[in-house]
mmCIF file with all atom_site columns, N, CA and C in Angstrom:
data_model
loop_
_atom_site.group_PDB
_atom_site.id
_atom_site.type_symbol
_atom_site.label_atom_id
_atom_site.label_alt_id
_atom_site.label_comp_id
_atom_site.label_asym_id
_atom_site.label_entity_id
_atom_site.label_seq_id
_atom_site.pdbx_PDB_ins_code
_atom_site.Cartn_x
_atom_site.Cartn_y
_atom_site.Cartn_z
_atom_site.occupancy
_atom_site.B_iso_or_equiv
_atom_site.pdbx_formal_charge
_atom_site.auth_seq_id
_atom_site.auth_comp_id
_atom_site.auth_asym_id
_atom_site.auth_atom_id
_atom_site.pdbx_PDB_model_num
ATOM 1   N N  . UNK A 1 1  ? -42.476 10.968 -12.388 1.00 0.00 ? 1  UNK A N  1
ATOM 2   C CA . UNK A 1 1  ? -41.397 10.297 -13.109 1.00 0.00 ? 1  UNK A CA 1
ATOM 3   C C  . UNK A 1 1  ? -40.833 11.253 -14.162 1.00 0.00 ? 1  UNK A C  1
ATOM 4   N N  . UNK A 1 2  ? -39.311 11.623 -14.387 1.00 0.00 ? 2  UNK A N  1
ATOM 5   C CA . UNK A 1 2  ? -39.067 12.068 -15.734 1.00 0.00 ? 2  UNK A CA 1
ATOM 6   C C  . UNK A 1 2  ? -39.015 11.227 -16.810 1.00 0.00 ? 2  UNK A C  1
ATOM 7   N N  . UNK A 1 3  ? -38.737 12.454 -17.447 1.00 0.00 ? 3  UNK A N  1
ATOM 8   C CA . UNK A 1 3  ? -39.187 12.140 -19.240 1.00 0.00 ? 3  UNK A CA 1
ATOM 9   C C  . UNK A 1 3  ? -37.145 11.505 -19.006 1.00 0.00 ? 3  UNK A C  1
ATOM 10  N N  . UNK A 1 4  ? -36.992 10.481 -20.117 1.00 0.00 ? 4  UNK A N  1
ATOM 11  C CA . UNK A 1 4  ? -35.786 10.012 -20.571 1.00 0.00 ? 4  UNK A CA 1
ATOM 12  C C  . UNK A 1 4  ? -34.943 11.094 -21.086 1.00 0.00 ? 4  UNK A C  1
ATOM 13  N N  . UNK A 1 5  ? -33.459 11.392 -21.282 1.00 0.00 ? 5  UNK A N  1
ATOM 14  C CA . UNK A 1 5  ? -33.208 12.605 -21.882 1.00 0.00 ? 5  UNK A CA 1
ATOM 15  C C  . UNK A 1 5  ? -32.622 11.299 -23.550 1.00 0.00 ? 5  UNK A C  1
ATOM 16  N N  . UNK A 1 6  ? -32.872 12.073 -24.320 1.00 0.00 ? 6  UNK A N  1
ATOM 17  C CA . UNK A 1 6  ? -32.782 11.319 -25.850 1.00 0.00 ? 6  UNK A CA 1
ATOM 18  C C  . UNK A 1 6  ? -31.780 10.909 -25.871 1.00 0.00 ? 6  UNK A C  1
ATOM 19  N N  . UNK A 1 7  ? -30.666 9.882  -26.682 1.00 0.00 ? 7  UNK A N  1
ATOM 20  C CA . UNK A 1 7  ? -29.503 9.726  -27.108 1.00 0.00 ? 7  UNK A CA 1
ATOM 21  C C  . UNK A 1 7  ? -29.654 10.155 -28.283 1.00 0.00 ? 7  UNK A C  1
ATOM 22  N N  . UNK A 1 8  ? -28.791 10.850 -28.736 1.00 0.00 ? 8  UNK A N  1
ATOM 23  C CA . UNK A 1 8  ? -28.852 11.138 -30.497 1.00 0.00 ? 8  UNK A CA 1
ATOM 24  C C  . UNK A 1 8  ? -27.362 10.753 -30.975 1.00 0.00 ? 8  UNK A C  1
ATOM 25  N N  . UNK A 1 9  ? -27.761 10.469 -32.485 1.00 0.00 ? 9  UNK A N  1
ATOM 26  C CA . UNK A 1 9  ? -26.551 10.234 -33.656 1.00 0.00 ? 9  UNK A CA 1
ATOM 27  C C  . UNK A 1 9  ? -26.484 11.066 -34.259 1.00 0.00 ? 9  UNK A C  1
ATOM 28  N N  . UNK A 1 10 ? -25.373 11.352 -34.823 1.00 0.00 ? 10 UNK A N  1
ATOM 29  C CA . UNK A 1 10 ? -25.304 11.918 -35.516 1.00 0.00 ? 10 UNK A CA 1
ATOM 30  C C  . UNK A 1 10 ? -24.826 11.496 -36.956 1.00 0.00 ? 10 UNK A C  1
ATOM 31  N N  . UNK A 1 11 ? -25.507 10.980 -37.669 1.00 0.00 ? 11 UNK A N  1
ATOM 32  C CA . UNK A 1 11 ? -24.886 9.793  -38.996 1.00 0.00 ? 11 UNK A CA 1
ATOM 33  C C  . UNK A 1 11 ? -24.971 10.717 -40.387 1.00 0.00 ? 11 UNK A C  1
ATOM 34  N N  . UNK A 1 12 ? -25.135 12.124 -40.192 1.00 0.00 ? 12 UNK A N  1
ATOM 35  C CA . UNK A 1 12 ? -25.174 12.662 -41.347 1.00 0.00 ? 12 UNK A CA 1
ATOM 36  C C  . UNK A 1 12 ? -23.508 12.424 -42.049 1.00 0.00 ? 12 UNK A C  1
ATOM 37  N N  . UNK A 1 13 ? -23.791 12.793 -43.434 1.00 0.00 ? 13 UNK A N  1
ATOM 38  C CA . UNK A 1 13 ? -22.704 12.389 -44.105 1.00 0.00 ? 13 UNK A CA 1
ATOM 39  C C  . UNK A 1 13 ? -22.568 11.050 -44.497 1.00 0.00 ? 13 UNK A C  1
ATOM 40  N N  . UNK A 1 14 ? -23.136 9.891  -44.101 1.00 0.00 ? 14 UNK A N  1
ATOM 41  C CA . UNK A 1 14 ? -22.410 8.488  -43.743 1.00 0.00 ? 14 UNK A CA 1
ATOM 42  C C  . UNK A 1 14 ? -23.448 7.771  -44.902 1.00 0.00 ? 14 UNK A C  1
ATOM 43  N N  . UNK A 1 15 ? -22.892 6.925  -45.403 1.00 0.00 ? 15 UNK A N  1
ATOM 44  C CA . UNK A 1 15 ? -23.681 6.537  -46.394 1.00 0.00 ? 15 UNK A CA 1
ATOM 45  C C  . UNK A 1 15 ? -24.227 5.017  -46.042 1.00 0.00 ? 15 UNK A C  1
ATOM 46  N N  . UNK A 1 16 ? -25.395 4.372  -46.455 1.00 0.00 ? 16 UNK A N  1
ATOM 47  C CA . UNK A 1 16 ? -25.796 2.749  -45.875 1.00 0.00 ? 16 UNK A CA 1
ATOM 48  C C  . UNK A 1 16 ? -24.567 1.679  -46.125 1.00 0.00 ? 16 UNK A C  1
ATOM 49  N N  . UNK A 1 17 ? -24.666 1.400  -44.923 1.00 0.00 ? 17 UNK A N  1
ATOM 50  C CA . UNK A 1 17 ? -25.595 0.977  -43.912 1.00 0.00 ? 17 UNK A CA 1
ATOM 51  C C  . UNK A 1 17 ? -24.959 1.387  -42.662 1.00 0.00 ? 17 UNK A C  1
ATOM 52  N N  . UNK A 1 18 ? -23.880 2.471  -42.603 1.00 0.00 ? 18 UNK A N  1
ATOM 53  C CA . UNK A 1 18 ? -23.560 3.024  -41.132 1.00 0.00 ? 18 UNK A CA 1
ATOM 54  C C  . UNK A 1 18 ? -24.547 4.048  -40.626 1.00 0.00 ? 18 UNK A C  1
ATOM 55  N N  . UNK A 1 19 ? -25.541 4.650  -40.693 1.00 0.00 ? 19 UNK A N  1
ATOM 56  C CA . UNK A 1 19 ? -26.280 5.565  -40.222 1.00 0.00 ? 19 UNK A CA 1
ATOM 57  C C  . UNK A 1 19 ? -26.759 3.979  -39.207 1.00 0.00 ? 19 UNK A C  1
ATOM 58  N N  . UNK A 1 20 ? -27.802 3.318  -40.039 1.00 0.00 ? 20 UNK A N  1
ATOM 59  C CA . UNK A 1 20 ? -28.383 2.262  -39.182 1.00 0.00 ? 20 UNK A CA 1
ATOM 60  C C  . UNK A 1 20 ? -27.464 1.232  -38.021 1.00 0.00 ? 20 UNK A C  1
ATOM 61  N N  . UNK A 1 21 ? -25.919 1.454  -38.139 1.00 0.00 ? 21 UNK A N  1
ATOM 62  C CA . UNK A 1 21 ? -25.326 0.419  -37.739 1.00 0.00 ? 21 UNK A CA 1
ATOM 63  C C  . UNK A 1 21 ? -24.428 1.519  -36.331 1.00 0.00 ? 21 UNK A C  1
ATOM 64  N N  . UNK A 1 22 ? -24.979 3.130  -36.304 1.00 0.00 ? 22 UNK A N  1
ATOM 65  C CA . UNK A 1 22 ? -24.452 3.638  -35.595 1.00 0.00 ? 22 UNK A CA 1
ATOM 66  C C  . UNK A 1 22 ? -25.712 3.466  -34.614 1.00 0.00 ? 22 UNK A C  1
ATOM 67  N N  . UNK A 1 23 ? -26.782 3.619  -35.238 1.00 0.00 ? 23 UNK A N  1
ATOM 68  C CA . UNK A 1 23 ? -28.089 3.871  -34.435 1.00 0.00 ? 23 UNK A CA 1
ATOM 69  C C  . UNK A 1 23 ? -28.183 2.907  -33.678 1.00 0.00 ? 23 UNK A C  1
ATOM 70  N N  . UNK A 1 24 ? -28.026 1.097  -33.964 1.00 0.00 ? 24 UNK A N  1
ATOM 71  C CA . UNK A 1 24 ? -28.004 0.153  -33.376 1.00 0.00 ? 24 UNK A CA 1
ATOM 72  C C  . UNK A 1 24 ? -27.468 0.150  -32.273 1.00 0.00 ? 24 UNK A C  1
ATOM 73  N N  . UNK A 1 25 ? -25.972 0.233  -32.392 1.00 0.00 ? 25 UNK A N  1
ATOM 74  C CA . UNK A 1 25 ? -25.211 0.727  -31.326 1.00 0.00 ? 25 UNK A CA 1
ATOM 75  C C  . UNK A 1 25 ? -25.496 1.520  -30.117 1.00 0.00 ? 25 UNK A C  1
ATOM 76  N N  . UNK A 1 26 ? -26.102 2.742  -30.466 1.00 0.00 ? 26 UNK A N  1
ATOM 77  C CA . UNK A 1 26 ? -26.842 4.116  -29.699 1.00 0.00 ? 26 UNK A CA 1
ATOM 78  C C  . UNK A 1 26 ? -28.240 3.021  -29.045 1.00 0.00 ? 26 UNK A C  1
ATOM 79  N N  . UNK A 1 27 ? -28.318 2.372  -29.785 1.00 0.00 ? 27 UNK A N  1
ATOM 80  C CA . UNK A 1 27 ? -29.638 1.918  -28.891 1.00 0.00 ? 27 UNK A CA 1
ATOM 81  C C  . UNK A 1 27 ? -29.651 0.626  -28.074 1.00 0.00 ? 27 UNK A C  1
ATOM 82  N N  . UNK A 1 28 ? -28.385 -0.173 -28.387 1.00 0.00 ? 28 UNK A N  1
ATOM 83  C CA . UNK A 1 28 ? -28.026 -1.086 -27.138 1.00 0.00 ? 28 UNK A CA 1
ATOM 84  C C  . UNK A 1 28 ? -27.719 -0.572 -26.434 1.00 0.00 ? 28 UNK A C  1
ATOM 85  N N  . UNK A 1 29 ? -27.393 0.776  -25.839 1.00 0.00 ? 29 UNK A N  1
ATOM 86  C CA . UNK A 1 29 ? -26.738 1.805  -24.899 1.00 0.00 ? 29 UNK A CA 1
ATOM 87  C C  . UNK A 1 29 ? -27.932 2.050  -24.545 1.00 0.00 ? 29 UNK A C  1
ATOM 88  N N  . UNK A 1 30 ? -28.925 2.390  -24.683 1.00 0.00 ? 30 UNK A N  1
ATOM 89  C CA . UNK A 1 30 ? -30.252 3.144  -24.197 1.00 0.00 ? 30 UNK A CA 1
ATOM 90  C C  . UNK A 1 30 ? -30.792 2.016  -23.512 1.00 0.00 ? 30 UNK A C  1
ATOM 91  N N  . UNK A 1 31 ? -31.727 2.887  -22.762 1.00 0.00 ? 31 UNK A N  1
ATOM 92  C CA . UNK A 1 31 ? -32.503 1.755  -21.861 1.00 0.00 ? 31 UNK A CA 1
ATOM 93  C C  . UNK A 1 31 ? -34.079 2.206  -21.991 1.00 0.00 ? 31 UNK A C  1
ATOM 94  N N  . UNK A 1 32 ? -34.427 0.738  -21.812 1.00 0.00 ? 32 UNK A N  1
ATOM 95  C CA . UNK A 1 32 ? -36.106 0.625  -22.342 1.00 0.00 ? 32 UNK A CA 1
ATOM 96  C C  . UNK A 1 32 ? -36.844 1.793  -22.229 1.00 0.00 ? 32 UNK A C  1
ATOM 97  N N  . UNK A 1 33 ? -37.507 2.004  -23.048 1.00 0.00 ? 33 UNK A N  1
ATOM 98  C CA . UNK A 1 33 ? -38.521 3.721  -23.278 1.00 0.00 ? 33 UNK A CA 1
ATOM 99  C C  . UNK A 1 33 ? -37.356 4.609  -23.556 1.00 0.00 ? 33 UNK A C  1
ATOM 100 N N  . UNK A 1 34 ? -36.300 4.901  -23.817 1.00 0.00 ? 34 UNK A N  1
ATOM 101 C CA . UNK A 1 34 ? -35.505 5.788  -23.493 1.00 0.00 ? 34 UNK A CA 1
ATOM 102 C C  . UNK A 1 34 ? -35.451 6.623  -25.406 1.00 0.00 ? 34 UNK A C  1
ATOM 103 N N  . UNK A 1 35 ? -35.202 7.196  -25.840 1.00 0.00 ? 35 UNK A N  1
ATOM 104 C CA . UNK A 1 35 ? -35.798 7.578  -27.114 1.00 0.00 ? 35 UNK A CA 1
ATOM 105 C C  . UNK A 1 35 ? -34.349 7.970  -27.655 1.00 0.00 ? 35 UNK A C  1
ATOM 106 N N  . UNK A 1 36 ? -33.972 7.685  -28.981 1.00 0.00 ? 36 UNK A N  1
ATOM 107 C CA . UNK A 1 36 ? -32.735 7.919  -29.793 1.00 0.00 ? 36 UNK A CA 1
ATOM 108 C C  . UNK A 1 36 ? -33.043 8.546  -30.808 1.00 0.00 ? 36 UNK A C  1
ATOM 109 N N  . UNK A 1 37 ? -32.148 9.640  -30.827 1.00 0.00 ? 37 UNK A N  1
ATOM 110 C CA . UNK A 1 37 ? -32.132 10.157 -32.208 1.00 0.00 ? 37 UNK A CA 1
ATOM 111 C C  . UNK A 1 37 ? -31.643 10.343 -33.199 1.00 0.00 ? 37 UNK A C  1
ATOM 112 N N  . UNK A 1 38 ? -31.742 10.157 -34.389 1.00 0.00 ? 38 UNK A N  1
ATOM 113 C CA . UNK A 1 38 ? -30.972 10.015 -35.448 1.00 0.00 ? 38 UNK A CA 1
ATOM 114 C C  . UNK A 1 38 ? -30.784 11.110 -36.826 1.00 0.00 ? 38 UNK A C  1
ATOM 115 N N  . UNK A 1 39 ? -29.579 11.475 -37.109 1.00 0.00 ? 39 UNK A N  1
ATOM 116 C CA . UNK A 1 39 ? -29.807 12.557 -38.457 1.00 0.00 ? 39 UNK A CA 1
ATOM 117 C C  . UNK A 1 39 ? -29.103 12.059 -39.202 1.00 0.00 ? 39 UNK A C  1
ATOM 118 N N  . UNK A 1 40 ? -29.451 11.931 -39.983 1.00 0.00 ? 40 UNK A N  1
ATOM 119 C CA . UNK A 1 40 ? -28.978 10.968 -41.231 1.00 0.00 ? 40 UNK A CA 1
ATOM 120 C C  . UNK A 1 40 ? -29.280 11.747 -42.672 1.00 0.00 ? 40 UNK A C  1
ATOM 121 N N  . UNK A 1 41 ? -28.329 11.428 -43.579 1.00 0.00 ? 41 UNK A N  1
ATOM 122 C CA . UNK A 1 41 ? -28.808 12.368 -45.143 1.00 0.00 ? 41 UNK A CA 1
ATOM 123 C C  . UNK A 1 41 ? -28.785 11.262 -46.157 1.00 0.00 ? 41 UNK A C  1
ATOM 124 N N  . UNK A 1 42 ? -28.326 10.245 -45.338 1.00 0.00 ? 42 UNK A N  1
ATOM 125 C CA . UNK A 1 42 ? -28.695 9.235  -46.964 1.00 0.00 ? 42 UNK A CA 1
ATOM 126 C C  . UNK A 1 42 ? -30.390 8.945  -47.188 1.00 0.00 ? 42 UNK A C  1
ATOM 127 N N  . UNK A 1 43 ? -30.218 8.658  -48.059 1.00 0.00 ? 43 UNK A N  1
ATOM 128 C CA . UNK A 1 43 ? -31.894 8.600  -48.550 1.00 0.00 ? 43 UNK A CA 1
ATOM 129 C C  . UNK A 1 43 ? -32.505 7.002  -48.633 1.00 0.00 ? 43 UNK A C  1
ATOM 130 N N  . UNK A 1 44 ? -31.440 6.274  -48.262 1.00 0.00 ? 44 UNK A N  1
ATOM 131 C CA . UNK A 1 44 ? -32.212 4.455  -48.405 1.00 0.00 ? 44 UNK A CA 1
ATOM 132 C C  . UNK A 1 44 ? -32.309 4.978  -46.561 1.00 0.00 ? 44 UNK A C  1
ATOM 133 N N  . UNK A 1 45 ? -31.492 5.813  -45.841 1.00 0.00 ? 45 UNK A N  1
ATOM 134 C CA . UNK A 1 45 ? -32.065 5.395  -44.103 1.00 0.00 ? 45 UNK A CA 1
ATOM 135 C C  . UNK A 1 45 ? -33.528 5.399  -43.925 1.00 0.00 ? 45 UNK A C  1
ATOM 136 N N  . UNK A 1 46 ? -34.734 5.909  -44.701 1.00 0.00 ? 46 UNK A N  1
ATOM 137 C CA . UNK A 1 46 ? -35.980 6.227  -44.642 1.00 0.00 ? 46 UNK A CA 1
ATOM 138 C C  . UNK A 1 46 ? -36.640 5.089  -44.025 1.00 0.00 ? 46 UNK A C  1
ATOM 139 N N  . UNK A 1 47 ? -36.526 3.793  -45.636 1.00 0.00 ? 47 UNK A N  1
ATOM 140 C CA . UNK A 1 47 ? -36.979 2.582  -45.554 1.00 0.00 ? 47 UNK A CA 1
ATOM 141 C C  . UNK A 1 47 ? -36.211 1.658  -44.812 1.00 0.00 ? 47 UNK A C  1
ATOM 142 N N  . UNK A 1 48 ? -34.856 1.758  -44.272 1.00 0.00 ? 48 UNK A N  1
ATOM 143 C CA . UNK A 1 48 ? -34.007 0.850  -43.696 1.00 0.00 ? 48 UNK A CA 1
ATOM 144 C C  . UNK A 1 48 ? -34.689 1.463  -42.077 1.00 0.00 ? 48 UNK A C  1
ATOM 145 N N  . UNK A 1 49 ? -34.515 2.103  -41.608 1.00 0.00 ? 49 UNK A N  1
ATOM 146 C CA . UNK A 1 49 ? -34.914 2.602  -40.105 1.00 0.00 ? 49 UNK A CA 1
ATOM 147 C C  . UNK A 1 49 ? -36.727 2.236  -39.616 1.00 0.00 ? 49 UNK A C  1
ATOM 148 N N  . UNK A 1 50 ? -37.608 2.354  -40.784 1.00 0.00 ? 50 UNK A N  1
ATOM 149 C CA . UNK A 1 50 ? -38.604 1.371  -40.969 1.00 0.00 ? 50 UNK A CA 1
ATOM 150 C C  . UNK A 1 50 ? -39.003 0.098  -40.216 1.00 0.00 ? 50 UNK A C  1
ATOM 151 N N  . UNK A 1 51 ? -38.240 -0.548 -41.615 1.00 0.00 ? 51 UNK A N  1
ATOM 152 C CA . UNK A 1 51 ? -37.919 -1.820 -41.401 1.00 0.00 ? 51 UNK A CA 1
ATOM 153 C C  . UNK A 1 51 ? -37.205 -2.701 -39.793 1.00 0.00 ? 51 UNK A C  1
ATOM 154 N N  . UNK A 1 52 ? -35.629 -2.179 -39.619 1.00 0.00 ? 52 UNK A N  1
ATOM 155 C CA . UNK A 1 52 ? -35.392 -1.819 -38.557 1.00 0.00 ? 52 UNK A CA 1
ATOM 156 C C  . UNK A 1 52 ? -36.030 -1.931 -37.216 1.00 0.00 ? 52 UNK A C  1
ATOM 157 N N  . UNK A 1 53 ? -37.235 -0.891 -37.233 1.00 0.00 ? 53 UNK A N  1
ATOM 158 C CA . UNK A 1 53 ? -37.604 -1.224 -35.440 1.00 0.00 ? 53 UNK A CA 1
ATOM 159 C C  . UNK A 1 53 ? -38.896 -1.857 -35.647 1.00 0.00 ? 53 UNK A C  1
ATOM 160 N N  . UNK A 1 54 ? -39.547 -2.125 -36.713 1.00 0.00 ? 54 UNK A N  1
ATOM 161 C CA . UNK A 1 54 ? -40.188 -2.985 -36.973 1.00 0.00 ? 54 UNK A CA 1
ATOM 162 C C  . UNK A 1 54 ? -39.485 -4.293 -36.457 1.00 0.00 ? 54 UNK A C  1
ATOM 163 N N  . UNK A 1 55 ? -38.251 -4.879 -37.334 1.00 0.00 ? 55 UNK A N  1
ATOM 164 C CA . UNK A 1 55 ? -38.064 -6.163 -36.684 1.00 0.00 ? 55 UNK A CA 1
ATOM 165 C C  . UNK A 1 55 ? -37.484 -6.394 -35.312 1.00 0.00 ? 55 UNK A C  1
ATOM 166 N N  . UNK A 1 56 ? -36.789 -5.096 -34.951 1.00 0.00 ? 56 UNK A N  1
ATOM 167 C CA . UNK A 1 56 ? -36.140 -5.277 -33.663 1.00 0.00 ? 56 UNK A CA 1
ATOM 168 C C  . UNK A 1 56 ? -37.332 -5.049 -32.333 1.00 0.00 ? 56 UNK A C  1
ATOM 169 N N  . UNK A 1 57 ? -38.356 -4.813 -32.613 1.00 0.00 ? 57 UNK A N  1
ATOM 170 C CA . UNK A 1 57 ? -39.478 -4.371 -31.606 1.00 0.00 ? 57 UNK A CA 1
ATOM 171 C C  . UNK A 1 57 ? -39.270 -2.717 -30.962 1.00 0.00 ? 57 UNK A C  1
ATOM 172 N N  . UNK A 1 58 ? -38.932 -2.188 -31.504 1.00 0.00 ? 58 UNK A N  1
ATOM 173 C CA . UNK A 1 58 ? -38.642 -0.640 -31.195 1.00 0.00 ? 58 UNK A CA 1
ATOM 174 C C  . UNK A 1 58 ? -39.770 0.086  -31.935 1.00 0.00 ? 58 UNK A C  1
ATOM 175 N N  . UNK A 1 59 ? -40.292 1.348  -31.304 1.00 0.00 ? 59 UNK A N  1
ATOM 176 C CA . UNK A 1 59 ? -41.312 2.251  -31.697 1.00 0.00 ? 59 UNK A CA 1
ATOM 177 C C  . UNK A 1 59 ? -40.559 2.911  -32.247 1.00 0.00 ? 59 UNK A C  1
ATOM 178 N N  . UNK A 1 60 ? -41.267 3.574  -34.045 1.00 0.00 ? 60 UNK A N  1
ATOM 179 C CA . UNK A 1 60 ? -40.585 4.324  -34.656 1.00 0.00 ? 60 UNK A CA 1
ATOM 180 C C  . UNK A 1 60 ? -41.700 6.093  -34.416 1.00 0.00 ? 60 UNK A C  1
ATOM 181 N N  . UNK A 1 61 ? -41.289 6.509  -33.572 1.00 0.00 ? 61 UNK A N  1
ATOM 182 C CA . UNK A 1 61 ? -41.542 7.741  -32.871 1.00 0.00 ? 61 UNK A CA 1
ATOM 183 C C  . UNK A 1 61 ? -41.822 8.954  -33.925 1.00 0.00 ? 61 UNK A C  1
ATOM 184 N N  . UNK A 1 62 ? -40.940 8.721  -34.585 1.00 0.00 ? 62 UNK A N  1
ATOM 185 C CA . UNK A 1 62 ? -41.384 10.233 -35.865 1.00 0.00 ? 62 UNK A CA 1
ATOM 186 C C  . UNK A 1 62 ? -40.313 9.959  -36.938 1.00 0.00 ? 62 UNK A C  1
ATOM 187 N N  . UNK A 1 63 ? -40.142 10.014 -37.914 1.00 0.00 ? 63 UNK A N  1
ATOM 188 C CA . UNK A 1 63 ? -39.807 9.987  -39.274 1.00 0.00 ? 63 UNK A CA 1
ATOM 189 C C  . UNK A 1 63 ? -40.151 10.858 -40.135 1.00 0.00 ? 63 UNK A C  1
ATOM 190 N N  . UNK A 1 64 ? -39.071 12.385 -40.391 1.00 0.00 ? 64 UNK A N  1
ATOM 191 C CA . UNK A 1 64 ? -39.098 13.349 -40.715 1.00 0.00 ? 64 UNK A CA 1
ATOM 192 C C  . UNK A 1 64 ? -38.273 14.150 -41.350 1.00 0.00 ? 64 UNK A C  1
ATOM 193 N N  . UNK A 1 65 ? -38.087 14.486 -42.864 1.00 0.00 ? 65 UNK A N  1
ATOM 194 C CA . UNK A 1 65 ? -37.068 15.178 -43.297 1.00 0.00 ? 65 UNK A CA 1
ATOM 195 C C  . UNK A 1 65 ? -37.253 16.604 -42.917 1.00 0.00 ? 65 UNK A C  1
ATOM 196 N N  . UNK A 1 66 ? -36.157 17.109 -42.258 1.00 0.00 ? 66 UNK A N  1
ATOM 197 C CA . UNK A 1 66 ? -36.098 18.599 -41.842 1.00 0.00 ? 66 UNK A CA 1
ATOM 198 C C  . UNK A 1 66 ? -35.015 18.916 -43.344 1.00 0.00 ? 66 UNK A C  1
ATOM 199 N N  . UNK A 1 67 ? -35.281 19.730 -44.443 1.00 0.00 ? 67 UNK A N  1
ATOM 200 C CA . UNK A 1 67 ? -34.249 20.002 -45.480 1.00 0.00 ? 67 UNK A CA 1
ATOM 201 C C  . UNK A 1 67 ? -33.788 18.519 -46.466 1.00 0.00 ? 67 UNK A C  1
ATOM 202 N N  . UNK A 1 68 ? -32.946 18.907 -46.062 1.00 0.00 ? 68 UNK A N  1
ATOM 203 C CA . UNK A 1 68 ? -31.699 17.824 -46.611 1.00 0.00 ? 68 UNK A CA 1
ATOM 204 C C  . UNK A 1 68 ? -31.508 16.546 -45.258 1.00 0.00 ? 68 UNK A C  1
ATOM 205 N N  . UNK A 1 69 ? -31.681 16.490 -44.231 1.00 0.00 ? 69 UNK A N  1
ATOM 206 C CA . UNK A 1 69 ? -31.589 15.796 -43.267 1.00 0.00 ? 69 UNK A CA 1
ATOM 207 C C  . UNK A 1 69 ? -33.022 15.289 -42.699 1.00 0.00 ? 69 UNK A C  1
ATOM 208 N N  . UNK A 1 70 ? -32.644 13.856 -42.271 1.00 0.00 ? 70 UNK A N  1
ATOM 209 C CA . UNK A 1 70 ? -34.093 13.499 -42.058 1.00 0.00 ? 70 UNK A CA 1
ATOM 210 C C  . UNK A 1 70 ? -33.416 12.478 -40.327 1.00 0.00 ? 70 UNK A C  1
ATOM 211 N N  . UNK A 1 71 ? -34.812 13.881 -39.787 1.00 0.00 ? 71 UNK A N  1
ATOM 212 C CA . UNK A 1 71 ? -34.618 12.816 -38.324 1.00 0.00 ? 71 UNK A CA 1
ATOM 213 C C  . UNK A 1 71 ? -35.686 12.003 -37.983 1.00 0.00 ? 71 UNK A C  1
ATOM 214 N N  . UNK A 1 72 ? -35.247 11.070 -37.522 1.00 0.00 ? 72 UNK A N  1
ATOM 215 C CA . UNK A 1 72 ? -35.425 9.471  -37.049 1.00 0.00 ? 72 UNK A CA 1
ATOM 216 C C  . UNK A 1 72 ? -35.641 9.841  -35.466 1.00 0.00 ? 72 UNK A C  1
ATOM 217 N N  . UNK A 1 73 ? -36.889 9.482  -34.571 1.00 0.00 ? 73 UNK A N  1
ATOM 218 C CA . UNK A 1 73 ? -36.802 8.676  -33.198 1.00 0.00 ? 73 UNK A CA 1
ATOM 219 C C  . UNK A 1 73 ? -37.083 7.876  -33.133 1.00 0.00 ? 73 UNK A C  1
ATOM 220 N N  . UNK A 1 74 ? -36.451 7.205  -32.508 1.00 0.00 ? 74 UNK A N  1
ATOM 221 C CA . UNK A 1 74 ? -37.319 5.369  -32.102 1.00 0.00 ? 74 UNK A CA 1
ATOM 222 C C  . UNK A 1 74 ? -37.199 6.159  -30.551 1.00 0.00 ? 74 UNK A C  1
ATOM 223 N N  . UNK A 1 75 ? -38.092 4.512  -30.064 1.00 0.00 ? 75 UNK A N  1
ATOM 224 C CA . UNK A 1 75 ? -37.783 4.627  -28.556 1.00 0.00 ? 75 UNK A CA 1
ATOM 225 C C  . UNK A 1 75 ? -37.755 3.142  -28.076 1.00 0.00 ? 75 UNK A C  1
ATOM 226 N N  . UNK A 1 76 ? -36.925 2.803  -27.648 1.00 0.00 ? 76 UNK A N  1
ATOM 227 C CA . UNK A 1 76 ? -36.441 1.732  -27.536 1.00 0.00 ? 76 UNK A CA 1
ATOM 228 C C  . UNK A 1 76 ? -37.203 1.125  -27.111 1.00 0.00 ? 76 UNK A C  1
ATOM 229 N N  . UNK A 1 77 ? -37.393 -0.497 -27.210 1.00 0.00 ? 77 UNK A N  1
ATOM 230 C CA . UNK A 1 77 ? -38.241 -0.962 -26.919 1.00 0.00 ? 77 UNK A CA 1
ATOM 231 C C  . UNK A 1 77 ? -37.952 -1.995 -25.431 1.00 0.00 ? 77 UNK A C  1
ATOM 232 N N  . UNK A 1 78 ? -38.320 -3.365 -25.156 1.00 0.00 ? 78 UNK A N  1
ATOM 233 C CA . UNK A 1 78 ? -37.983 -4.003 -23.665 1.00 0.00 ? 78 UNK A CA 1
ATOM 234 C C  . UNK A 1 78 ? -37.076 -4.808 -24.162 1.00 0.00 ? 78 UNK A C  1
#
């Protein structure tokens, strides 16, 4: 079986709550297991993306500031 190829966002620049409201989007497009990625520079996306696939049932895959930018995977959930 292959591996999913990622969807990514790109939400840098964008301030809350569009990083999370692009990602949403990106991930009704994805299909189950399929993994999204997110770069984002606001600093509330940390705890909002959290929260997030916590309630939506999505795995939060890695949560990581590279610099100034912090990438986000989920992987979608069923």
């Amino acid at each position: 079986m292959s591996e999913k190829q990622p969807v990514e966002v790109d939400a840098r620049g964008l301030s809350c709550p569009m990083p999370l409201l692009k990602a949403r989007k990106a991930v009704a497009t994805a299909e189950p297991g399929q993994p999204v990625v997110v770069y984002a520079t606001d600093r509330g996306a940390e705890s909002d993306f959290r929260a997030y696939s916590e309630r939506a049932g999505h795995r939060l895959a890695s949560l990581e500031w590279q610099g100034d930018v912090l990438r986000i995977e989920l992987i979608r959930g069923e």
